[in-house]
């Protein structure tokens, strides 16, 4: 009679992530198919995928399947982890000091959040670097997890989509868009702080600012330091809402801040052509994130004077006077610092 005994199988695989985004996209589709009807479970899986290709792989690989097809042996338990090889960083450093096609991150003008500024994803000699773009896309994708208050359904994901391939594509596109919004938002806040500093030095510098200058030109003469401080306040509140439970902008100024964020996403999309957002992402986002688009009238020269029109209330148009930009919409609230007209 044969007696059973236990053993420990050691297995180590050296892996190369040739397309981290593809790993994450596959993991997202797998998560949707295996989470069942539990929305909380799915949200946890999506968050894990958003942490990077390694975390996505951890979710996809089942160690017990290594011996599942072998008779006479049963997996009792397993421990698994993924880590970079010890000499990976040294190889990267060596590559940076040679004539390799890889360039230092500082050689690129597309800036990380908090580093200020933006530009084309290209090296100093003007040649695009595909590997670096992939790294950017992976980071942007994973950063979508930083805005859990922004529901992926509002960004184009339909959990009821019957086609699993299309559903997986929607989930990836929506997650990428949420990550792009995060990058754009942080960049906006960075640049608003710089704008405020510039306006404190000279109240005549509004035209030289990075973001304040993108507000409706009709009121450019009023964009001084106090206005910039109030606008920055509601912009920061927008970020808090996106990170918790976003409903809609709280006032006209916050509608304009969100517009600047979406403008930044468009700029990012032009710099990263492989970002693969849904074709109609902007229109879809405007339909779901705004209650209306009245604030766009402020950019139309033909609508000059619309702010003071007596017909606005009867037409259901918000008060677009500059003095009302920080007045909260019905049922909403604005930070008292921004709402203080004094």
PDB file of C-alpha atoms in Angstrom, residues 4-262:
ATOM      1  CA  UNK A   4       1.220   9.659   1.010  1.00  0.00           C
ATOM      2  CA  UNK A   5       3.754  12.292   1.874  1.00  0.00           C
ATOM      3  CA  UNK A   6       4.116  16.018   1.344  1.00  0.00           C
ATOM      4  CA  UNK A   7       6.723  18.013  -0.539  1.00  0.00           C
ATOM      5  CA  UNK A   8       7.393  21.597  -1.525  1.00  0.00           C
ATOM      6  CA  UNK A   9       7.804  22.472  -5.199  1.00  0.00           C
ATOM      7  CA  UNK A  10      10.030  25.483  -5.829  1.00  0.00           C
ATOM      8  CA  UNK A  11       9.412  27.190  -9.164  1.00  0.00           C
ATOM      9  CA  UNK A  12      10.873  30.492 -10.292  1.00  0.00           C
ATOM     10  CA  UNK A  13       9.987  32.098 -13.632  1.00  0.00           C
ATOM     11  CA  UNK A  14      11.850  34.985 -15.228  1.00  0.00           C
ATOM     12  CA  UNK A  15       9.277  37.162 -16.980  1.00  0.00           C
ATOM     13  CA  UNK A  16       9.442  40.104 -19.345  1.00  0.00           C
ATOM     14  CA  UNK A  17       6.423  42.398 -19.561  1.00  0.00           C
ATOM     15  CA  UNK A  18       6.505  43.170 -23.279  1.00  0.00           C
ATOM     16  CA  UNK A  19       3.107  44.903 -23.094  1.00  0.00           C
ATOM     17  CA  UNK A  20       2.048  45.724 -19.509  1.00  0.00           C
ATOM     18  CA  UNK A  21      -1.129  47.415 -20.736  1.00  0.00           C
ATOM     19  CA  UNK A  22      -2.253  44.220 -22.468  1.00  0.00           C
ATOM     20  CA  UNK A  23      -1.772  42.278 -19.221  1.00  0.00           C
ATOM     21  CA  UNK A  24      -3.921  44.785 -17.347  1.00  0.00           C
ATOM     22  CA  UNK A  25      -6.583  44.853 -20.064  1.00  0.00           C
ATOM     23  CA  UNK A  26      -6.820  41.039 -19.961  1.00  0.00           C
ATOM     24  CA  UNK A  27      -7.016  41.139 -16.163  1.00  0.00           C
ATOM     25  CA  UNK A  28      -9.847  43.693 -16.290  1.00  0.00           C
ATOM     26  CA  UNK A  29     -11.853  41.486 -18.651  1.00  0.00           C
ATOM     27  CA  UNK A  30     -11.142  38.463 -16.437  1.00  0.00           C
ATOM     28  CA  UNK A  31     -12.243  40.370 -13.347  1.00  0.00           C
ATOM     29  CA  UNK A  32     -15.555  41.330 -14.927  1.00  0.00           C
ATOM     30  CA  UNK A  33     -16.229  37.735 -15.948  1.00  0.00           C
ATOM     31  CA  UNK A  34     -15.320  36.289 -12.542  1.00  0.00           C
ATOM     32  CA  UNK A  35     -16.565  38.852 -10.022  1.00  0.00           C
ATOM     33  CA  UNK A  36     -20.151  37.682 -10.356  1.00  0.00           C
ATOM     34  CA  UNK A  37     -22.810  40.145  -9.260  1.00  0.00           C
ATOM     35  CA  UNK A  38     -20.758  41.517  -6.371  1.00  0.00           C
ATOM     36  CA  UNK A  39     -19.927  45.116  -7.281  1.00  0.00           C
ATOM     37  CA  UNK A  40     -17.598  45.450  -4.278  1.00  0.00           C
ATOM     38  CA  UNK A  41     -15.589  42.423  -5.363  1.00  0.00           C
ATOM     39  CA  UNK A  42     -15.279  43.823  -8.880  1.00  0.00           C
ATOM     40  CA  UNK A  43     -14.186  47.210  -7.541  1.00  0.00           C
ATOM     41  CA  UNK A  44     -11.464  45.513  -5.500  1.00  0.00           C
ATOM     42  CA  UNK A  45     -10.252  43.583  -8.535  1.00  0.00           C
ATOM     43  CA  UNK A  46     -10.188  46.732 -10.688  1.00  0.00           C
ATOM     44  CA  UNK A  47      -8.203  48.505  -7.985  1.00  0.00           C
ATOM     45  CA  UNK A  48      -5.672  45.646  -7.884  1.00  0.00           C
ATOM     46  CA  UNK A  49      -5.299  45.735 -11.668  1.00  0.00           C
ATOM     47  CA  UNK A  50      -4.784  49.482 -11.501  1.00  0.00           C
ATOM     48  CA  UNK A  51      -1.737  48.987  -9.267  1.00  0.00           C
ATOM     49  CA  UNK A  52       0.269  47.748 -12.251  1.00  0.00           C
ATOM     50  CA  UNK A  53       0.994  44.781 -14.499  1.00  0.00           C
ATOM     51  CA  UNK A  54       2.576  42.796 -11.647  1.00  0.00           C
ATOM     52  CA  UNK A  55      -0.559  43.053  -9.513  1.00  0.00           C
ATOM     53  CA  UNK A  56      -2.716  42.166 -12.507  1.00  0.00           C
ATOM     54  CA  UNK A  57      -0.598  39.069 -13.142  1.00  0.00           C
ATOM     55  CA  UNK A  58      -0.939  38.015  -9.501  1.00  0.00           C
ATOM     56  CA  UNK A  59      -4.704  37.997  -9.952  1.00  0.00           C
ATOM     57  CA  UNK A  60      -4.572  35.975 -13.168  1.00  0.00           C
ATOM     58  CA  UNK A  61      -2.140  33.231 -12.141  1.00  0.00           C
ATOM     59  CA  UNK A  62      -3.412  30.364  -9.993  1.00  0.00           C
ATOM     60  CA  UNK A  63      -0.387  28.438  -8.609  1.00  0.00           C
ATOM     61  CA  UNK A  64      -2.363  25.248  -7.983  1.00  0.00           C
ATOM     62  CA  UNK A  65      -3.020  24.932 -11.730  1.00  0.00           C
ATOM     63  CA  UNK A  66       0.643  23.969 -12.213  1.00  0.00           C
ATOM     64  CA  UNK A  67      -0.160  20.451 -10.965  1.00  0.00           C
ATOM     65  CA  UNK A  68      -3.910  20.418 -11.577  1.00  0.00           C
ATOM     66  CA  UNK A  69      -3.656  17.995 -14.518  1.00  0.00           C
ATOM     67  CA  UNK A  70      -1.256  15.564 -12.879  1.00  0.00           C
ATOM     68  CA  UNK A  71      -2.842  12.490 -11.233  1.00  0.00           C
ATOM     69  CA  UNK A  72      -1.736  11.436  -7.784  1.00  0.00           C
ATOM     70  CA  UNK A  73      -0.838  14.894  -6.472  1.00  0.00           C
ATOM     71  CA  UNK A  74      -2.914  17.622  -4.914  1.00  0.00           C
ATOM     72  CA  UNK A  75      -1.957  21.225  -4.196  1.00  0.00           C
ATOM     73  CA  UNK A  76      -2.480  21.978  -0.507  1.00  0.00           C
ATOM     74  CA  UNK A  77      -1.486  25.614  -0.580  1.00  0.00           C
ATOM     75  CA  UNK A  78       0.749  28.098  -2.328  1.00  0.00           C
ATOM     76  CA  UNK A  79       2.645  31.312  -1.799  1.00  0.00           C
ATOM     77  CA  UNK A  80       3.313  33.560  -4.770  1.00  0.00           C
ATOM     78  CA  UNK A  81       4.797  36.992  -5.375  1.00  0.00           C
ATOM     79  CA  UNK A  82       6.238  38.989  -8.246  1.00  0.00           C
ATOM     80  CA  UNK A  83       9.307  41.161  -7.936  1.00  0.00           C
ATOM     81  CA  UNK A  84      11.824  42.801 -10.237  1.00  0.00           C
ATOM     82  CA  UNK A  85      15.180  41.091 -10.687  1.00  0.00           C
ATOM     83  CA  UNK A  86      17.994  42.340  -8.449  1.00  0.00           C
ATOM     84  CA  UNK A  87      20.130  43.607 -11.307  1.00  0.00           C
ATOM     85  CA  UNK A  88      17.271  45.329 -13.108  1.00  0.00           C
ATOM     86  CA  UNK A  89      18.029  48.783 -11.701  1.00  0.00           C
ATOM     87  CA  UNK A  90      21.760  48.347 -12.408  1.00  0.00           C
ATOM     88  CA  UNK A  91      21.018  47.428 -16.016  1.00  0.00           C
ATOM     89  CA  UNK A  92      18.828  50.497 -16.349  1.00  0.00           C
ATOM     90  CA  UNK A  93      21.595  52.708 -14.960  1.00  0.00           C
ATOM     91  CA  UNK A  94      24.132  51.178 -17.354  1.00  0.00           C
ATOM     92  CA  UNK A  95      21.762  51.738 -20.264  1.00  0.00           C
ATOM     93  CA  UNK A  96      21.300  55.385 -19.335  1.00  0.00           C
ATOM     94  CA  UNK A  97      25.041  55.941 -19.553  1.00  0.00           C
ATOM     95  CA  UNK A  98      25.467  54.436 -23.041  1.00  0.00           C
ATOM     96  CA  UNK A  99      24.137  55.117 -26.528  1.00  0.00           C
ATOM     97  CA  UNK A 100      21.071  53.006 -25.838  1.00  0.00           C
ATOM     98  CA  UNK A 101      17.740  53.930 -27.438  1.00  0.00           C
ATOM     99  CA  UNK A 102      16.316  54.440 -23.949  1.00  0.00           C
ATOM    100  CA  UNK A 103      16.663  57.950 -22.542  1.00  0.00           C
ATOM    101  CA  UNK A 104      16.538  59.384 -19.063  1.00  0.00           C
ATOM    102  CA  UNK A 105      13.058  60.400 -17.904  1.00  0.00           C
ATOM    103  CA  UNK A 106      14.341  63.972 -17.550  1.00  0.00           C
ATOM    104  CA  UNK A 107      15.052  64.001 -21.308  1.00  0.00           C
ATOM    105  CA  UNK A 108      11.321  64.117 -21.976  1.00  0.00           C
ATOM    106  CA  UNK A 109       9.191  67.219 -21.798  1.00  0.00           C
ATOM    107  CA  UNK A 110       5.976  65.452 -20.792  1.00  0.00           C
ATOM    108  CA  UNK A 111       5.987  66.142 -17.071  1.00  0.00           C
ATOM    109  CA  UNK A 112       4.817  64.051 -14.193  1.00  0.00           C
ATOM    110  CA  UNK A 113       2.244  65.643 -11.899  1.00  0.00           C
ATOM    111  CA  UNK A 114       3.837  68.072  -9.431  1.00  0.00           C
ATOM    112  CA  UNK A 115       6.729  68.616 -11.878  1.00  0.00           C
ATOM    113  CA  UNK A 116       4.875  71.359 -13.803  1.00  0.00           C
ATOM    114  CA  UNK A 117       4.469  71.910 -17.503  1.00  0.00           C
ATOM    115  CA  UNK A 118       3.694  69.645 -20.440  1.00  0.00           C
ATOM    116  CA  UNK A 119       4.931  68.922 -23.925  1.00  0.00           C
ATOM    117  CA  UNK A 120       5.570  66.291 -26.556  1.00  0.00           C
ATOM    118  CA  UNK A 121       6.788  62.861 -25.566  1.00  0.00           C
ATOM    119  CA  UNK A 122      10.118  62.929 -27.354  1.00  0.00           C
ATOM    120  CA  UNK A 123      13.814  62.838 -26.532  1.00  0.00           C
ATOM    121  CA  UNK A 124      16.129  65.828 -26.763  1.00  0.00           C
ATOM    122  CA  UNK A 125      17.143  64.836 -30.296  1.00  0.00           C
ATOM    123  CA  UNK A 126      13.493  64.943 -31.343  1.00  0.00           C
ATOM    124  CA  UNK A 127      12.999  61.193 -31.698  1.00  0.00           C
ATOM    125  CA  UNK A 128       9.990  59.606 -30.041  1.00  0.00           C
ATOM    126  CA  UNK A 129      10.660  56.800 -27.590  1.00  0.00           C
ATOM    127  CA  UNK A 130       8.000  54.073 -27.726  1.00  0.00           C
ATOM    128  CA  UNK A 131       9.202  52.354 -24.562  1.00  0.00           C
ATOM    129  CA  UNK A 132       8.865  55.575 -22.601  1.00  0.00           C
ATOM    130  CA  UNK A 133       5.360  56.121 -23.938  1.00  0.00           C
ATOM    131  CA  UNK A 134       4.398  52.639 -22.753  1.00  0.00           C
ATOM    132  CA  UNK A 135       5.689  53.510 -19.298  1.00  0.00           C
ATOM    133  CA  UNK A 136       3.594  56.656 -19.298  1.00  0.00           C
ATOM    134  CA  UNK A 137       0.493  54.780 -20.381  1.00  0.00           C
ATOM    135  CA  UNK A 138       0.987  52.174 -17.666  1.00  0.00           C
ATOM    136  CA  UNK A 139       1.312  54.858 -14.993  1.00  0.00           C
ATOM    137  CA  UNK A 140      -1.679  56.840 -16.242  1.00  0.00           C
ATOM    138  CA  UNK A 141      -3.766  53.671 -16.368  1.00  0.00           C
ATOM    139  CA  UNK A 142      -2.867  52.655 -12.817  1.00  0.00           C
ATOM    140  CA  UNK A 143      -3.447  56.199 -11.498  1.00  0.00           C
ATOM    141  CA  UNK A 144      -7.136  55.840 -12.305  1.00  0.00           C
ATOM    142  CA  UNK A 145      -7.444  54.139  -8.910  1.00  0.00           C
ATOM    143  CA  UNK A 146      -6.730  57.517  -7.272  1.00  0.00           C
ATOM    144  CA  UNK A 147     -10.181  58.810  -8.268  1.00  0.00           C
ATOM    145  CA  UNK A 148     -12.578  56.202  -6.857  1.00  0.00           C
ATOM    146  CA  UNK A 149     -15.288  58.844  -6.566  1.00  0.00           C
ATOM    147  CA  UNK A 150     -15.484  59.028 -10.361  1.00  0.00           C
ATOM    148  CA  UNK A 151     -17.693  56.110 -11.369  1.00  0.00           C
ATOM    149  CA  UNK A 152     -16.380  54.207 -14.394  1.00  0.00           C
ATOM    150  CA  UNK A 153     -19.949  53.872 -15.662  1.00  0.00           C
ATOM    151  CA  UNK A 154     -20.009  57.646 -16.123  1.00  0.00           C
ATOM    152  CA  UNK A 155     -16.891  57.316 -18.261  1.00  0.00           C
ATOM    153  CA  UNK A 156     -18.340  54.804 -20.709  1.00  0.00           C
ATOM    154  CA  UNK A 157     -18.201  51.415 -18.988  1.00  0.00           C
ATOM    155  CA  UNK A 158     -21.403  49.395 -19.319  1.00  0.00           C
ATOM    156  CA  UNK A 159     -21.392  46.424 -16.907  1.00  0.00           C
ATOM    157  CA  UNK A 160     -24.463  45.060 -18.689  1.00  0.00           C
ATOM    158  CA  UNK A 161     -22.736  44.857 -22.083  1.00  0.00           C
ATOM    159  CA  UNK A 162     -23.320  41.302 -23.323  1.00  0.00           C
ATOM    160  CA  UNK A 163     -20.237  41.113 -25.544  1.00  0.00           C
ATOM    161  CA  UNK A 164     -17.325  40.247 -23.209  1.00  0.00           C
ATOM    162  CA  UNK A 165     -14.698  41.668 -25.582  1.00  0.00           C
ATOM    163  CA  UNK A 166     -16.552  44.947 -25.909  1.00  0.00           C
ATOM    164  CA  UNK A 167     -17.186  45.031 -22.163  1.00  0.00           C
ATOM    165  CA  UNK A 168     -13.484  44.523 -21.480  1.00  0.00           C
ATOM    166  CA  UNK A 169     -12.598  47.243 -23.977  1.00  0.00           C
ATOM    167  CA  UNK A 170     -15.033  49.651 -22.319  1.00  0.00           C
ATOM    168  CA  UNK A 171     -13.573  48.898 -18.901  1.00  0.00           C
ATOM    169  CA  UNK A 172     -10.044  49.559 -20.102  1.00  0.00           C
ATOM    170  CA  UNK A 173     -11.018  52.775 -21.920  1.00  0.00           C
ATOM    171  CA  UNK A 174     -12.938  54.087 -18.912  1.00  0.00           C
ATOM    172  CA  UNK A 175     -10.088  53.247 -16.521  1.00  0.00           C
ATOM    173  CA  UNK A 176      -7.568  54.918 -18.824  1.00  0.00           C
ATOM    174  CA  UNK A 177      -9.789  58.012 -19.062  1.00  0.00           C
ATOM    175  CA  UNK A 178     -10.070  58.175 -15.277  1.00  0.00           C
ATOM    176  CA  UNK A 179      -6.285  57.963 -15.019  1.00  0.00           C
ATOM    177  CA  UNK A 180      -5.916  60.703 -17.636  1.00  0.00           C
ATOM    178  CA  UNK A 181      -8.347  62.901 -15.701  1.00  0.00           C
ATOM    179  CA  UNK A 182      -6.237  62.350 -12.580  1.00  0.00           C
ATOM    180  CA  UNK A 183      -3.056  63.406 -14.414  1.00  0.00           C
ATOM    181  CA  UNK A 184      -4.817  66.396 -15.970  1.00  0.00           C
ATOM    182  CA  UNK A 185      -6.298  67.484 -12.652  1.00  0.00           C
ATOM    183  CA  UNK A 186      -2.990  67.367 -10.780  1.00  0.00           C
ATOM    184  CA  UNK A 187      -1.307  69.258 -13.608  1.00  0.00           C
ATOM    185  CA  UNK A 188      -4.058  71.882 -13.454  1.00  0.00           C
ATOM    186  CA  UNK A 189      -3.535  72.434  -9.726  1.00  0.00           C
ATOM    187  CA  UNK A 190       0.232  72.713 -10.202  1.00  0.00           C
ATOM    188  CA  UNK A 191      -0.216  75.344 -12.881  1.00  0.00           C
ATOM    189  CA  UNK A 192      -2.853  77.267 -10.928  1.00  0.00           C
ATOM    190  CA  UNK A 193      -0.389  77.632  -8.047  1.00  0.00           C
ATOM    191  CA  UNK A 194       2.145  79.021 -10.515  1.00  0.00           C
ATOM    192  CA  UNK A 195      -0.504  81.340 -11.972  1.00  0.00           C
ATOM    193  CA  UNK A 196      -1.315  82.655  -8.520  1.00  0.00           C
ATOM    194  CA  UNK A 197       2.350  83.353  -7.825  1.00  0.00           C
ATOM    195  CA  UNK A 198       2.650  85.232 -11.115  1.00  0.00           C
ATOM    196  CA  UNK A 199      -0.459  87.325 -10.469  1.00  0.00           C
ATOM    197  CA  UNK A 200       0.778  88.253  -6.996  1.00  0.00           C
ATOM    198  CA  UNK A 201       3.888  89.693  -8.625  1.00  0.00           C
ATOM    199  CA  UNK A 202       1.892  91.629 -11.204  1.00  0.00           C
ATOM    200  CA  UNK A 203      -1.877  91.985 -11.518  1.00  0.00           C
ATOM    201  CA  UNK A 204      -1.355  92.707 -15.220  1.00  0.00           C
ATOM    202  CA  UNK A 205       0.023  89.213 -15.904  1.00  0.00           C
ATOM    203  CA  UNK A 206      -3.228  87.313 -16.528  1.00  0.00           C
ATOM    204  CA  UNK A 207      -2.416  86.845 -20.208  1.00  0.00           C
ATOM    205  CA  UNK A 208       0.891  85.175 -19.288  1.00  0.00           C
ATOM    206  CA  UNK A 209      -0.639  82.584 -16.962  1.00  0.00           C
ATOM    207  CA  UNK A 210      -0.871  78.909 -17.900  1.00  0.00           C
ATOM    208  CA  UNK A 211      -4.463  78.180 -16.876  1.00  0.00           C
ATOM    209  CA  UNK A 212      -6.147  81.403 -15.763  1.00  0.00           C
ATOM    210  CA  UNK A 213      -5.549  82.687 -19.302  1.00  0.00           C
ATOM    211  CA  UNK A 214      -7.745  79.828 -20.583  1.00  0.00           C
ATOM    212  CA  UNK A 215     -10.812  81.138 -18.745  1.00  0.00           C
ATOM    213  CA  UNK A 216     -13.428  83.184 -20.674  1.00  0.00           C
ATOM    214  CA  UNK A 217     -11.551  86.191 -22.145  1.00  0.00           C
ATOM    215  CA  UNK A 218     -14.502  88.533 -21.603  1.00  0.00           C
ATOM    216  CA  UNK A 219     -13.582  88.811 -17.903  1.00  0.00           C
ATOM    217  CA  UNK A 220      -9.776  88.711 -18.258  1.00  0.00           C
ATOM    218  CA  UNK A 221      -9.404  92.139 -16.616  1.00  0.00           C
ATOM    219  CA  UNK A 222     -10.901  90.716 -13.412  1.00  0.00           C
ATOM    220  CA  UNK A 223      -8.519  87.770 -13.084  1.00  0.00           C
ATOM    221  CA  UNK A 224      -6.371  89.122 -10.261  1.00  0.00           C
ATOM    222  CA  UNK A 225      -4.765  87.429  -7.242  1.00  0.00           C
ATOM    223  CA  UNK A 226      -7.966  87.228  -5.176  1.00  0.00           C
ATOM    224  CA  UNK A 227      -9.891  85.705  -8.068  1.00  0.00           C
ATOM    225  CA  UNK A 228      -7.069  83.194  -8.629  1.00  0.00           C
ATOM    226  CA  UNK A 229      -7.150  82.233  -4.938  1.00  0.00           C
ATOM    227  CA  UNK A 230     -10.903  81.671  -5.052  1.00  0.00           C
ATOM    228  CA  UNK A 231     -10.679  79.717  -8.296  1.00  0.00           C
ATOM    229  CA  UNK A 232      -7.883  77.552  -6.898  1.00  0.00           C
ATOM    230  CA  UNK A 233     -10.040  76.837  -3.849  1.00  0.00           C
ATOM    231  CA  UNK A 234     -12.981  75.476  -5.871  1.00  0.00           C
ATOM    232  CA  UNK A 235     -10.559  73.585  -8.136  1.00  0.00           C
ATOM    233  CA  UNK A 236      -9.096  71.828  -5.099  1.00  0.00           C
ATOM    234  CA  UNK A 237     -12.610  71.003  -3.919  1.00  0.00           C
ATOM    235  CA  UNK A 238     -13.251  69.450  -7.335  1.00  0.00           C
ATOM    236  CA  UNK A 239     -10.375  67.050  -6.692  1.00  0.00           C
ATOM    237  CA  UNK A 240     -11.782  66.099  -3.298  1.00  0.00           C
ATOM    238  CA  UNK A 241     -15.100  65.269  -4.953  1.00  0.00           C
ATOM    239  CA  UNK A 242     -13.427  63.184  -7.676  1.00  0.00           C
ATOM    240  CA  UNK A 243     -11.593  61.224  -4.976  1.00  0.00           C
ATOM    241  CA  UNK A 244     -14.693  60.580  -2.867  1.00  0.00           C
ATOM    242  CA  UNK A 245     -18.118  60.804  -4.469  1.00  0.00           C
ATOM    243  CA  UNK A 246     -18.423  63.150  -7.437  1.00  0.00           C
ATOM    244  CA  UNK A 247     -21.913  64.266  -8.416  1.00  0.00           C
ATOM    245  CA  UNK A 248     -21.544  67.443 -10.516  1.00  0.00           C
ATOM    246  CA  UNK A 249     -19.706  70.776 -10.299  1.00  0.00           C
ATOM    247  CA  UNK A 250     -20.902  72.932  -7.409  1.00  0.00           C
ATOM    248  CA  UNK A 251     -20.792  76.324  -9.149  1.00  0.00           C
ATOM    249  CA  UNK A 252     -19.935  77.999 -12.467  1.00  0.00           C
ATOM    250  CA  UNK A 253     -16.269  78.393 -11.468  1.00  0.00           C
ATOM    251  CA  UNK A 254     -16.003  74.673 -10.750  1.00  0.00           C
ATOM    252  CA  UNK A 255     -17.638  73.903 -14.096  1.00  0.00           C
ATOM    253  CA  UNK A 256     -14.881  75.955 -15.714  1.00  0.00           C
ATOM    254  CA  UNK A 257     -12.222  74.140 -13.656  1.00  0.00           C
ATOM    255  CA  UNK A 258     -13.558  70.803 -14.884  1.00  0.00           C
ATOM    256  CA  UNK A 259     -13.493  72.138 -18.451  1.00  0.00           C
ATOM    257  CA  UNK A 260      -9.805  72.983 -18.027  1.00  0.00           C
ATOM    258  CA  UNK A 261      -9.204  69.432 -16.783  1.00  0.00           C
ATOM    259  CA  UNK A 262     -10.861  67.945 -19.869  1.00  0.00           C
TER     260      UNK A 262
END
